[in-house]
Amino acid sequence: MATRRASITDLAKQLNLSPSTISRALSDHEDVSQATKDRVRQLATALNYQPNQLAAGLRKGRSKMLGVLVPHITGNFFPQVVHGIATEANLSGYNVMIFQSNEDEQQERKNIELLMNAQVEGILVSLANSTHNFEHFEMVQDNTLPLVFFDRIVEGIAGASVGAVVIDDYQGAYEVVTHLAAQGCTRIAHFTGPLHLNIYRNRHQGYLDALQAHGLPAEEELTVFCEMTLAGGTEGMRQLLARPQRPDAVFSSIDVAAVGAMQVLKKAGIRVPQDIALAGFSNEQFTAFTDPSITSVDQNCELMGRTAVQMLLDMVTDNPERPASPHNIVLKPKLLIRESSLRKPKAGAF
Amino acid sequence: MATRRASITDLAKQLNLSPSTISRALSDHEDVSQATKDRVRQLATALNYQPNQLAAGLRKGRSKMLGVLVPHITGNFFPQVVHGIATEANLSGYNVMIFQSNEDEQQERKNIELLMNAQVEGILVSLANSTHNFEHFEMVQDNTLPLVFFDRIVEGIAGASVGAVVIDDYQGAYEVVTHLAAQGCTRIAHFTGPLHLNIYRNRHQGYLDALQAHGLPAEEELTVFCEMTLAGGTEGMRQLLARPQRPDAVFSSIDVAAVGAMQVLKKAGIRVPQDIALAGFSNEQFTAFTDPSITSVDQNCELMGRTAVQMLLDMVTDNPERPASPHNIVLKPKLLIRESSLRKPKAGAF
DNA sequence: ATGAAAGCGCTAACAA
DNA sequence: TTGTTAGCGCTTTCAT
């Protein structure tokens, strides 16, 4: 017990072979005799030999690790993306190290450094919403470390080894509003978060453009800036109800705020969707479980994670065949129509 | 551009110092002159020097990494625990590597090996529900790698460097049933998963004992084995309704199955909680958003993660002061009473 | 207060 | 087919 872990040197001694031969045998190098390979492998299992990746990584200059930096690992979205990331990375033999910025720029910066220290071969990032300074990402580029942003991206940045994967927030929002208009809504309000974040800005723009396309009013006061939380939604809805002219639909940029709005409407005896229709964004699990269930937009989170990893690994392995592709992928969102916005029965649905 | 990352050797050359001095200066070793430290640090920042953790880890035999192995990083529970783990580990300067078993014993075994190869200093595991053979964990022990199970644990295993953190599932279930009895329910059914998993077995036992304690029938057919999913819950509820004698309450071992049950009841025009009361387990986010909201048991996931890390780090640093503690921590669950089980108004609540 | 030298475990020229 | 040697970047005795 408590015997030190077996190393290649140990195997070499016990078999009267050189370390290099052991190394080659273990990696199934072609010019090692089958007999030797067998002996080596047998002893390796017997001693429960485990290769030391740190040493191998140091020697080869390839850690086989990817870094992930997210605002937090809670909620629905990030865990799903991380699930996709981990799954896809493992498929290519990469391990994944995870850090959280807690939506804080300082922690983000610090964690980027930690990832670089850990010698990851590439980094996947979704921005903290407080980040305004992007020097830490330029540092990553200076070190020629491939970098892929997902969902919450830095928009100015560009380079051979920087990329981004997002879903088409604009399109998703546009579809939501188009759907609401088709349901007969004419005065559609919008809950949004801070517009310096690409996701909110794009959803907001999609909302505005769709309104215009359908000849609906796009009054400024229909856009409500609120916390993208349950409480934010209730607050936003109260504000809307306090005004002289009520909306007949609310499209919230985040699902949970739509729930807040729904709770206010229920208490006020306002029917959803008949009096006010409701829609959210992200397809959180609970949108299917509320009563009425909430129309939302699915972001295909897992695919986003997988796609981001694929892009990153393309950069890591630096495939010279492929021409320097735009390194920018926009995934299609999917509108999920549920009860909260369905005023007219779908054709043939009933 | 594309300049190789600066190393200690580089700093040494540029400053006409030896690598050892640089190393000491960077780690603020006491017998390096302040003047030298200043020069070194200045150049380090100028060259954007980043220490190579792989090399340091190899040399020191301490990777400063912890391994996490969970069934998956989706849903509510595991992401929250992982959040707690990552947060707590980072506080002590540890990085976290994450793998998913996808509920598969083979992948679990494989990932344990990968974690050992990665030279993590300790491993946190929640068992895949298909795991019946535990040899891979004995391997971890043979390598004297500290191991802490959380939530889904191996019960037979024991040793100086194995531990477990769970919540008191028995107690949580007991409290649910006690509450239902207090609400006047007399025929309480239970949805459960496979009893070889400690969580389901303990919740089931708590259910049974509480029934007995309150003089209620504990008929075998009141325990329904079903998939712990939405569909499993609808299926289980249908089975119960098809029987001659209806229950007046259902306690589901998993929240989502309670939602399934609720949907069936709504469609059947059976009122919740008046006709049949409902309760779940885990305090998933959606339990607060359904209508009626669902009574559940909070597991304090984040605390579980933090506690598990603390225990693990205690083992890693092998504090000899502390007597070999039992390495077994049971956290208290918290019953959250919501509408789905509330037949009588709480005293003073209205 | 600083330097020289060795080595963590592994791999990859280069030799034999 | 196998062995020799050197070195990835860092830390740590031991010496000065």
XYZ file of C-alpha atoms (C1' of nucleotides) in Angstrom:
732
model
C 0.000 0.000 0.000
C 0.884 3.611 -0.442
C 3.415 2.454 -2.991
C 4.441 5.269 -5.256
C 2.754 5.268 -8.615
C 4.541 3.228 -11.233
C 6.468 5.236 -13.825
C 7.955 4.374 -17.182
C 11.328 4.135 -15.498
C 9.939 1.508 -13.140
C 8.624 -0.538 -16.007
C 11.929 -0.177 -17.824
C 13.907 -1.476 -14.881
C 11.665 -4.416 -14.233
C 11.805 -5.501 -17.852
C 15.428 -4.626 -18.540
C 14.393 -2.316 -21.318
C 15.020 1.343 -21.926
C 12.422 3.966 -21.078
C 12.102 4.867 -24.728
C 11.138 1.363 -25.657
C 8.512 1.340 -22.931
C 7.198 4.655 -24.141
C 7.029 3.415 -27.699
C 5.421 0.156 -26.728
C 2.733 1.923 -24.750
C 1.905 4.233 -27.614
C 1.856 1.292 -29.996
C 4.738 2.595 -32.028
C 5.227 0.464 -35.109
C 8.833 -0.504 -34.705
C 8.512 -2.276 -31.408
C 8.212 -6.045 -31.609
C 4.882 -7.505 -30.757
C 6.510 -9.654 -28.088
C 7.923 -6.623 -26.334
C 4.653 -4.768 -26.563
C 2.900 -7.665 -24.930
C 5.362 -7.875 -22.081
C 5.198 -4.154 -21.486
C 1.451 -3.972 -21.544
C 1.107 -6.885 -19.257
C 3.387 -5.430 -16.650
C 1.731 -2.053 -17.067
C -1.656 -3.459 -16.160
C -0.170 -5.543 -13.412
C 1.396 -2.497 -11.796
C -1.641 -0.432 -12.635
C 0.556 2.006 -14.494
C -1.038 5.355 -15.280
C 0.736 7.699 -17.691
C 1.489 11.115 -16.275
C -0.193 13.625 -18.570
C 1.536 16.539 -16.927
C 4.913 15.157 -17.895
C 3.814 14.139 -21.354
C 2.155 17.496 -21.866
C 5.224 19.363 -20.745
C 7.437 17.386 -23.032
C 5.160 17.545 -26.053
C 4.034 21.083 -25.492
C 0.450 19.882 -25.743
C -1.580 19.661 -22.580
C -4.667 18.171 -24.210
C -6.739 20.512 -22.108
C -9.228 23.166 -23.098
C -10.311 26.014 -20.885
C -13.891 27.147 -20.373
C -14.832 30.460 -18.831
C -18.493 31.160 -18.198
C -20.306 33.730 -16.083
C -21.616 30.895 -13.899
C -22.551 27.233 -14.062
C -26.130 27.597 -12.985
C -29.454 28.090 -14.702
C -30.335 26.252 -17.837
C -28.223 27.711 -20.586
C -24.633 27.490 -19.418
C -24.801 24.006 -17.979
C -26.232 22.791 -21.264
C -23.540 24.490 -23.303
C -20.863 23.175 -20.968
C -22.372 19.734 -21.337
C -21.970 20.076 -25.099
C -18.447 21.393 -24.731
C -17.279 18.648 -22.412
C -18.848 15.952 -24.527
C -17.372 17.172 -27.775
C -13.941 17.862 -26.292
C -13.742 14.400 -24.754
C -14.492 12.898 -28.150
C -11.222 14.342 -29.397
C -9.299 13.325 -26.316
C -9.345 16.740 -24.716
C -10.040 17.444 -21.078
C -11.905 20.484 -19.955
C -11.080 22.933 -17.190
C -13.860 25.198 -16.024
C -13.844 28.612 -14.415
C -16.599 31.037 -13.499
C -16.341 34.792 -13.774
C -19.415 35.369 -11.640
C -20.255 38.156 -14.083
C -17.240 40.053 -12.814
C -14.606 41.535 -15.100
C -11.797 41.165 -12.570
C -12.481 37.491 -12.027
C -12.735 37.019 -15.749
C -9.316 38.541 -16.230
C -7.838 36.503 -13.401
C -9.309 33.281 -14.690
C -7.993 33.906 -18.170
C -4.534 34.065 -16.635
C -5.113 30.890 -14.673
C -6.145 29.132 -17.847
C -3.033 30.298 -19.610
C -0.918 29.131 -16.669
C -2.619 25.786 -16.854
C -1.348 25.552 -20.419
C -4.711 24.898 -21.992
C -4.509 24.675 -25.756
C -7.508 26.870 -26.357
C -10.142 28.846 -24.509
C -13.921 29.034 -24.771
C -15.480 32.146 -23.283
C -18.858 33.665 -22.709
C -18.465 37.212 -21.468
C -19.313 38.479 -18.022
C -21.933 41.154 -18.412
C -19.826 43.685 -16.554
C -16.872 43.383 -18.926
C -16.058 46.553 -20.783
C -12.314 46.270 -21.114
C -10.992 43.485 -23.318
C -7.238 43.609 -22.807
C -7.143 40.207 -21.221
C -8.378 38.706 -24.449
C -5.728 40.474 -26.434
C -3.186 38.876 -24.127
C -4.565 35.515 -25.091
C -4.131 36.393 -28.718
C -0.607 37.640 -28.194
C 0.188 34.249 -26.809
C -1.328 32.777 -29.953
C -3.819 30.834 -27.923
C -6.952 30.068 -29.938
C -10.026 31.698 -28.489
C -13.669 31.093 -29.228
C -16.441 33.196 -27.793
C -19.933 31.839 -27.524
C -23.276 33.511 -26.937
C -21.916 36.602 -25.244
C -19.150 37.718 -27.508
C -16.636 40.504 -27.985
C -17.618 42.083 -31.226
C -14.678 44.284 -32.124
C -12.113 41.561 -31.810
C -10.848 39.646 -34.822
C -7.875 37.567 -35.861
C -6.748 34.302 -37.297
C -7.302 32.451 -34.065
C -10.381 34.108 -32.674
C -13.875 32.960 -33.392
C -17.422 33.229 -32.227
C -20.477 31.036 -32.078
C -23.839 32.598 -31.439
C -27.400 31.910 -32.248
C -29.266 34.333 -34.396
C -30.860 36.335 -31.607
C -32.155 38.877 -34.068
C -33.887 36.215 -36.099
C -35.337 34.545 -33.011
C -36.793 37.781 -31.756
C -38.078 38.631 -35.217
C -39.906 35.316 -35.394
C -41.450 35.778 -31.971
C -42.854 39.165 -32.882
C -44.028 37.951 -36.271
C -45.856 35.142 -34.520
C -47.444 37.522 -32.010
C -48.551 39.784 -34.838
C -50.066 36.816 -36.647
C -52.017 36.056 -33.484
C -53.591 39.460 -33.762
C -51.475 41.364 -31.274
C -51.007 44.968 -32.277
C -49.330 46.548 -29.294
C -46.325 44.460 -28.392
C -44.062 45.392 -25.490
C -40.504 44.151 -24.910
C -38.492 43.449 -21.768
C -34.784 43.838 -22.340
C -31.488 43.815 -20.500
C -28.556 46.193 -21.059
C -28.002 46.830 -24.754
C -24.215 46.715 -24.588
C -24.567 42.933 -24.559
C -24.946 41.563 -28.047
C -27.715 39.170 -27.106
C -30.030 41.855 -25.753
C -29.185 44.361 -28.453
C -29.845 41.886 -31.234
C -33.079 40.623 -29.755
C -34.214 44.180 -29.300
C -33.362 45.048 -32.883
C -35.196 41.980 -34.147
C -38.191 43.077 -32.150
C -38.096 46.617 -33.573
C -37.611 45.517 -37.164
C -40.401 42.968 -36.962
C -42.757 45.583 -35.566
C -41.971 47.837 -38.460
C -42.267 45.056 -40.999
C -45.753 44.325 -39.759
C -46.798 47.937 -39.544
C -47.032 47.939 -35.773
C -46.122 50.836 -33.516
C -42.600 50.798 -32.136
C -43.038 53.380 -29.435
C -40.095 53.875 -27.165
C -42.077 53.261 -24.022
C -42.955 49.778 -25.213
C -39.359 48.795 -24.563
C -38.941 48.205 -20.845
C -35.462 47.957 -19.381
C -35.619 45.677 -16.392
C -33.571 43.192 -14.463
C -33.641 39.929 -16.323
C -34.986 38.086 -13.293
C -38.330 37.003 -11.876
C -38.578 40.171 -9.833
C -37.522 42.228 -12.830
C -40.380 40.756 -14.821
C -42.995 41.504 -12.198
C -41.662 45.016 -11.883
C -41.667 45.517 -15.648
C -45.195 44.218 -15.973
C -46.431 46.491 -13.204
C -44.918 49.444 -14.988
C -46.675 48.524 -18.192
C -50.030 48.066 -16.483
C -49.725 51.404 -14.748
C -49.688 53.223 -18.059
C -52.781 54.564 -19.791
C -52.420 52.350 -22.817
C -51.974 48.646 -22.187
C -49.978 46.367 -24.483
C -51.686 43.229 -25.755
C -48.464 41.237 -25.809
C -45.133 41.146 -24.007
C -41.997 39.615 -25.444
C -39.412 39.168 -22.730
C -35.757 38.770 -23.680
C -35.397 36.207 -20.884
C -37.856 33.492 -19.906
C -37.829 33.981 -16.186
C -38.953 37.586 -16.529
C -41.893 36.343 -18.570
C -42.887 34.189 -15.615
C -42.753 37.240 -13.392
C -45.008 39.047 -15.837
C -47.408 36.132 -15.929
C -47.715 36.050 -12.177
C -48.636 39.739 -12.121
C -51.207 39.243 -14.869
C -52.803 36.304 -13.092
C -53.178 38.257 -9.895
C -54.662 41.155 -11.795
C -57.169 38.847 -13.412
C -55.824 39.538 -16.864
C -56.045 36.505 -19.088
C -53.041 35.046 -20.906
C -53.040 34.889 -23.901
C -56.516 36.339 -24.588
C -55.927 39.743 -23.012
C -52.164 39.847 -23.099
C -50.035 37.302 -24.904
C -46.626 36.369 -23.540
C -43.374 35.073 -24.956
C -39.897 34.536 -23.599
C -36.481 33.552 -24.907
C -34.205 30.578 -24.128
C -36.617 27.708 -23.745
C -35.894 27.185 -20.087
C -37.312 23.942 -18.758
C -39.998 25.703 -16.751
C -41.534 27.379 -19.793
C -43.133 24.046 -20.608
C -44.435 23.581 -17.066
C -46.152 26.877 -16.289
C -49.866 27.281 -16.809
C -50.278 28.475 -19.482
C -47.009 27.175 -20.875
C -44.793 29.902 -22.260
C -43.865 30.433 -25.879
C -40.097 30.686 -26.173
C -37.091 30.379 -28.452
C -34.827 27.395 -28.214
C -31.121 28.145 -28.486
C -29.850 24.666 -29.077
C -27.373 25.135 -26.294
C -25.663 21.810 -26.575
C -25.037 22.301 -30.279
C -23.580 25.689 -29.526
C -21.104 24.074 -27.155
C -20.174 21.363 -29.602
C -19.802 23.808 -32.461
C -17.604 26.084 -30.410
C -15.320 23.169 -29.543
C -15.092 22.072 -33.143
C -14.130 25.553 -34.203
C -11.575 25.776 -31.421
C -10.023 22.423 -32.244
C -9.801 23.439 -35.881
C -7.716 26.370 -34.778
C -5.682 24.306 -32.334
C -4.733 21.738 -34.914
C -4.342 24.638 -37.290
C -5.462 22.771 -40.304
C -3.584 24.527 -43.123
C -5.737 22.903 -45.798
C -8.810 24.811 -44.837
C -8.598 28.429 -45.940
C -8.752 30.868 -43.059
C -12.488 30.546 -42.626
C -14.485 33.436 -41.207
C -14.464 31.779 -37.779
C -17.920 33.036 -37.167
C -20.895 30.767 -36.893
C -24.483 31.760 -36.398
C -26.820 28.999 -35.341
C -30.504 29.002 -36.132
C -32.893 29.502 -33.239
C -36.177 27.646 -33.048
C -39.469 29.251 -32.121
C -41.530 27.084 -29.807
C -45.121 28.173 -29.793
C -46.918 27.354 -26.562
C -50.155 28.353 -24.873
C -49.103 31.782 -23.636
C -49.254 33.248 -27.125
C -51.742 31.033 -28.896
C -54.957 32.918 -29.448
C -56.018 31.234 -32.630
C -55.981 27.466 -32.919
C -53.345 26.250 -35.334
C -54.746 25.057 -38.615
C -55.754 21.476 -38.146
C -54.395 21.325 -34.652
C -57.729 20.792 -32.991
C 3.810 38.358 -32.649
C 3.848 34.633 -32.335
C 6.792 35.064 -29.990
C 7.208 32.016 -27.849
C 5.913 32.432 -24.329
C 8.474 33.821 -21.949
C 10.014 31.298 -19.542
C 12.026 31.668 -16.384
C 15.128 30.957 -18.402
C 14.312 33.911 -20.633
C 13.943 36.203 -17.675
C 17.181 34.886 -16.231
C 19.135 35.629 -19.373
C 17.763 39.095 -19.809
C 18.583 40.028 -16.245
C 21.874 38.170 -15.950
C 20.513 36.199 -13.058
C 20.164 32.485 -12.512
C 16.852 30.706 -13.006
C 16.754 29.864 -9.332
C 16.858 33.496 -8.346
C 14.068 34.292 -10.765
C 11.997 31.472 -9.376
C 12.570 32.639 -5.827
C 11.870 36.244 -6.695
C 8.593 35.339 -8.331
C 7.461 33.304 -5.359
C 8.500 36.102 -3.030
C 11.121 34.009 -1.316
C 12.517 35.875 1.702
C 16.191 35.801 0.888
C 16.015 37.623 -2.385
C 16.792 41.314 -2.197
C 13.942 43.692 -2.693
C 15.817 45.329 -5.528
C 16.103 42.055 -7.415
C 12.492 41.184 -6.799
C 11.469 44.493 -8.268
C 13.573 44.061 -11.377
C 12.296 40.544 -11.905
C 8.664 41.424 -11.448
C 8.919 44.362 -13.716
C 10.409 42.373 -16.534
C 7.921 39.594 -15.903
C 4.998 41.917 -16.460
C 6.731 43.550 -19.384
C 7.194 40.220 -21.116
C 3.787 39.092 -19.956
C 5.376 36.093 -18.307
C 2.964 33.324 -17.344
C 4.234 30.532 -15.105
C 3.821 27.070 -16.546
C 1.727 25.120 -14.066
C 2.370 21.856 -15.827
C 6.096 22.202 -15.223
C 5.678 23.430 -11.672
C 3.187 20.673 -10.957
C 5.466 18.034 -12.369
C 8.381 19.256 -10.335
C 6.463 19.711 -7.099
C 4.305 16.656 -7.500
C 1.258 18.812 -6.917
C -0.954 19.659 -9.860
C -3.286 21.960 -7.958
C -6.148 20.340 -9.812
C -9.189 18.501 -8.541
C -11.268 16.112 -10.606
C -15.040 16.072 -10.758
C -17.037 13.190 -12.158
C -20.786 13.583 -12.421
C -23.465 11.690 -14.317
C -24.094 14.805 -16.414
C -23.918 18.587 -16.204
C -27.544 19.284 -16.940
C -30.684 19.769 -14.922
C -30.702 21.718 -11.727
C -28.865 19.665 -9.178
C -25.476 18.862 -10.687
C -24.759 22.280 -12.141
C -25.471 23.793 -8.752
C -23.207 21.364 -6.970
C -20.494 21.883 -9.564
C -20.905 25.605 -9.094
C -20.254 25.124 -5.389
C -17.320 22.842 -6.071
C -15.636 25.168 -8.535
C -16.151 28.171 -6.320
C -14.780 26.531 -3.211
C -11.866 24.900 -4.995
C -10.811 28.192 -6.584
C -10.770 29.796 -3.163
C -7.958 27.453 -2.211
C -6.113 27.919 -5.475
C -7.291 24.685 -7.021
C -8.515 24.244 -10.556
C -11.271 21.881 -11.456
C -11.459 19.336 -14.252
C -14.869 17.997 -15.112
C -16.000 14.750 -16.670
C -19.405 13.238 -17.280
C -20.213 9.564 -16.987
C -23.505 9.918 -18.809
C -24.881 7.457 -16.278
C -22.669 4.797 -17.798
C -20.378 2.583 -15.743
C -17.829 2.167 -18.544
C -17.464 5.883 -19.073
C -17.220 6.367 -15.345
C -14.359 3.909 -15.174
C -12.647 5.466 -18.159
C -12.991 8.964 -16.789
C -11.581 7.940 -13.435
C -8.483 6.809 -15.274
C -8.305 10.044 -17.224
C -8.485 11.970 -13.993
C -5.683 9.924 -12.523
C -3.606 10.493 -15.654
C -4.252 14.184 -15.364
C -2.613 13.987 -11.935
C -5.494 15.544 -10.074
C -4.875 15.667 -6.341
C -8.304 14.414 -5.420
C -11.565 13.307 -6.981
C -15.196 14.204 -6.348
C -17.727 11.704 -7.639
C -21.428 11.235 -7.874
C -22.193 7.731 -9.094
C -23.688 6.815 -12.428
C -26.920 4.998 -11.741
C -25.808 2.001 -13.758
C -22.682 1.423 -11.697
C -22.648 -1.893 -9.896
C -18.972 -2.703 -9.920
C -16.700 -0.456 -7.899
C -13.208 -1.643 -8.759
C -12.275 1.620 -10.397
C -12.719 3.365 -7.091
C -10.514 0.882 -5.343
C -7.859 1.699 -7.894
C -8.111 5.298 -6.850
C -7.617 4.284 -3.273
C -4.663 2.077 -4.111
C -3.062 5.134 -5.603
C -3.785 6.909 -2.348
C -5.787 9.534 -4.174
C -8.338 11.148 -1.876
C -11.889 10.480 -2.988
C -15.127 12.108 -1.908
C -18.509 10.920 -3.046
C -21.473 13.224 -3.001
C -25.183 12.589 -3.252
C -24.949 9.256 -5.018
C -22.411 7.370 -3.013
C -20.775 3.974 -2.753
C -21.861 2.681 0.577
C -19.617 -0.260 1.221
C -16.398 1.603 0.622
C -14.346 3.004 3.492
C -10.837 4.130 4.214
C -8.666 6.927 5.483
C -8.983 8.901 2.303
C -12.542 8.224 1.225
C -15.468 10.311 2.286
C -19.033 11.091 1.455
C -21.337 14.067 1.574
C -25.058 13.551 1.265
C -28.189 15.223 2.386
C -30.470 13.389 4.725
C -32.820 11.986 2.109
C -34.563 9.868 4.714
C -35.271 12.885 6.856
C -36.439 14.951 3.893
C -38.890 12.271 2.812
C -40.039 11.774 6.378
C -40.817 15.460 6.691
C -42.739 15.509 3.415
C -44.954 12.654 4.492
C -45.427 14.099 7.953
C -46.536 17.340 6.356
C -48.942 15.542 4.018
C -50.418 13.633 6.963
C -50.836 16.892 8.850
C -52.767 18.214 5.877
C -55.234 15.393 6.327
C -53.938 13.003 3.686
C -54.440 9.398 4.678
C -53.555 7.447 1.580
C -50.175 8.610 0.396
C -48.543 7.113 -2.683
C -44.863 7.307 -3.598
C -43.018 7.468 -6.921
C -39.561 6.011 -6.661
C -36.538 5.139 -8.799
C -34.383 2.014 -8.474
C -33.710 1.190 -4.840
C -30.087 0.231 -5.344
C -29.342 3.954 -5.366
C -28.987 5.337 -1.882
C -31.042 8.425 -2.611
C -34.123 6.533 -3.717
C -33.796 3.863 -1.075
C -33.465 6.381 1.726
C -36.331 8.520 0.523
C -38.464 5.441 0.213
C -37.581 4.318 3.701
C -38.331 7.740 5.111
C -41.684 7.576 3.394
C -42.457 4.148 4.840
C -41.383 4.998 8.366
C -43.334 8.231 8.370
C -46.446 6.424 7.237
C -46.084 3.973 10.077
C -45.350 6.701 12.592
C -48.580 8.413 11.659
C -50.644 5.264 11.590
C -51.185 5.359 7.842
C -51.337 2.356 5.530
C -48.096 1.420 3.842
C -49.491 -0.897 1.216
C -47.021 -2.168 -1.311
C -49.010 -0.939 -4.259
C -48.773 2.613 -3.020
C -45.114 2.547 -4.017
C -44.872 3.029 -7.745
C -41.629 2.314 -9.518
C -41.373 4.588 -12.507
C -38.899 6.425 -14.638
C -37.882 9.542 -12.813
C -38.901 11.740 -15.746
C -41.923 13.744 -16.862
C -43.246 10.796 -18.851
C -42.534 8.469 -15.930
C -44.647 10.674 -13.707
C -47.608 10.751 -16.072
C -47.353 7.000 -16.466
C -47.174 6.459 -12.715
C -50.136 8.698 -12.088
C -52.214 6.917 -14.697
C -51.435 3.623 -13.031
C -52.580 4.971 -9.685
C -55.799 6.375 -11.094
C -56.600 3.120 -12.819
C -56.790 1.303 -9.511
C -59.959 0.872 -7.500
C -58.725 2.847 -4.540
C -57.318 6.295 -5.234
C -54.563 7.878 -3.153
C -55.198 11.360 -1.758
C -51.544 12.367 -2.032
C -48.496 11.521 -4.110
C -44.936 12.071 -2.979
C -42.580 11.818 -5.918
C -38.899 11.145 -5.319
C -38.079 13.552 -8.161
C -39.744 16.862 -8.942
C -40.206 16.435 -12.635
C -42.262 13.291 -12.163
C -44.530 15.295 -9.873
C -45.134 17.681 -12.744
C -46.074 14.750 -14.934
C -48.534 13.611 -12.287
C -49.973 17.091 -12.006
C -50.573 17.304 -15.715
C -52.509 14.035 -15.656
C -54.574 15.194 -12.702
C -55.424 18.493 -14.366
C -56.600 16.764 -17.490
C -58.691 14.381 -15.427
C -60.284 17.301 -13.624
C -58.890 16.192 -10.305
C -58.031 19.141 -8.108
C -54.574 19.659 -6.569
C -54.273 19.763 -3.609
C -57.927 19.364 -2.592
C -58.482 15.936 -4.149
C -54.914 14.782 -4.405
C -52.000 16.598 -2.821
C -48.603 16.534 -4.497
C -45.010 16.834 -3.390
C -41.651 16.380 -5.069
C -38.005 16.355 -4.086
C -35.052 18.561 -5.110
C -36.557 22.026 -5.287
C -36.058 22.372 -9.019
C -36.620 25.878 -10.249
C -39.867 24.997 -11.978
C -41.536 23.776 -8.789
C -42.034 27.415 -7.876
C -43.477 28.275 -11.281
C -46.107 25.610 -11.871
C -49.723 26.269 -11.002
C -50.214 25.211 -8.297
C -46.594 25.491 -7.220
C -45.136 22.229 -6.014
C -44.061 21.411 -2.477
C -40.513 20.088 -2.520
C -37.357 19.503 -0.531
C -34.357 21.725 -0.996
C -31.020 19.950 -1.050
C -28.742 22.919 -0.619
C -26.757 21.799 -3.628
C -24.140 24.483 -3.536
C -23.343 23.780 0.100
C -22.995 20.125 -0.759
C -20.382 20.999 -3.357
C -18.500 23.299 -1.051
C -18.570 20.796 1.790
C -17.322 18.022 -0.440
C -14.388 20.161 -1.556
C -13.508 21.097 1.998
C -13.489 17.469 2.998
C -11.395 16.557 -0.009
C -8.864 19.306 0.614
C -8.605 18.221 4.225
C -7.571 14.831 2.955
C -5.276 16.241 0.298
C -3.372 18.376 2.745
C -3.616 15.458 5.118
C -3.850 17.564 8.183
C -2.322 15.308 10.844
C -3.630 17.443 13.701
C -7.201 16.549 13.051
C -7.936 12.983 14.204
C -9.055 10.745 11.375
C -12.573 12.103 11.291
C -15.458 9.945 10.126
C -15.290 11.557 6.671
C -19.000 11.365 6.394
C -21.210 14.371 6.386
C -24.977 14.453 6.254
C -26.515 17.794 5.387
C -29.969 18.814 6.501
C -32.660 19.082 3.839
C -35.282 21.802 3.932
C -38.969 21.190 3.329
C -40.519 23.910 1.184
C -44.264 23.892 1.496
C -46.041 25.226 -1.569
C -49.557 25.207 -2.948
C -49.652 21.639 -4.230
C -49.885 20.219 -0.739
C -51.481 23.016 1.223
C -55.042 22.110 2.072
C -55.320 23.985 5.318
C -54.179 27.574 5.531
C -51.096 27.954 7.686
C -51.796 29.506 11.033
C -51.785 33.237 10.521
C -50.787 32.901 6.906
C -53.931 34.497 5.539
C 21.794 37.137 -1.530
C 22.769 34.374 -5.531
C 24.305 30.320 -8.478
C 25.089 25.406 -9.986
C 23.178 21.202 -10.634
C 19.922 17.730 -10.469
C 15.557 15.853 -11.565
C 10.045 15.521 -11.725
C 8.150 11.692 -15.976
C 7.981 11.674 -20.396
C 9.257 11.736 -25.588
C 11.997 12.234 -29.727
C 16.106 12.824 -32.271
C 19.899 10.264 -33.269
C 22.805 6.129 -32.802
C 23.630 1.479 -32.890
C 14.239 -3.400 -33.036
C 16.231 -1.170 -29.094
C 19.231 2.170 -26.435
C 21.416 6.814 -25.468
C 20.860 11.310 -24.658
C 18.871 15.485 -24.050
C 15.421 18.585 -22.553
C 10.260 20.468 -21.833
C 10.016 24.628 -17.426
C 10.215 24.582 -13.062
C 11.900 24.055 -8.008
C 15.112 22.808 -4.607
C 18.893 21.187 -2.175
C 23.543 22.413 -1.613
C 27.208 25.356 -2.288
C 29.256 30.014 -2.389
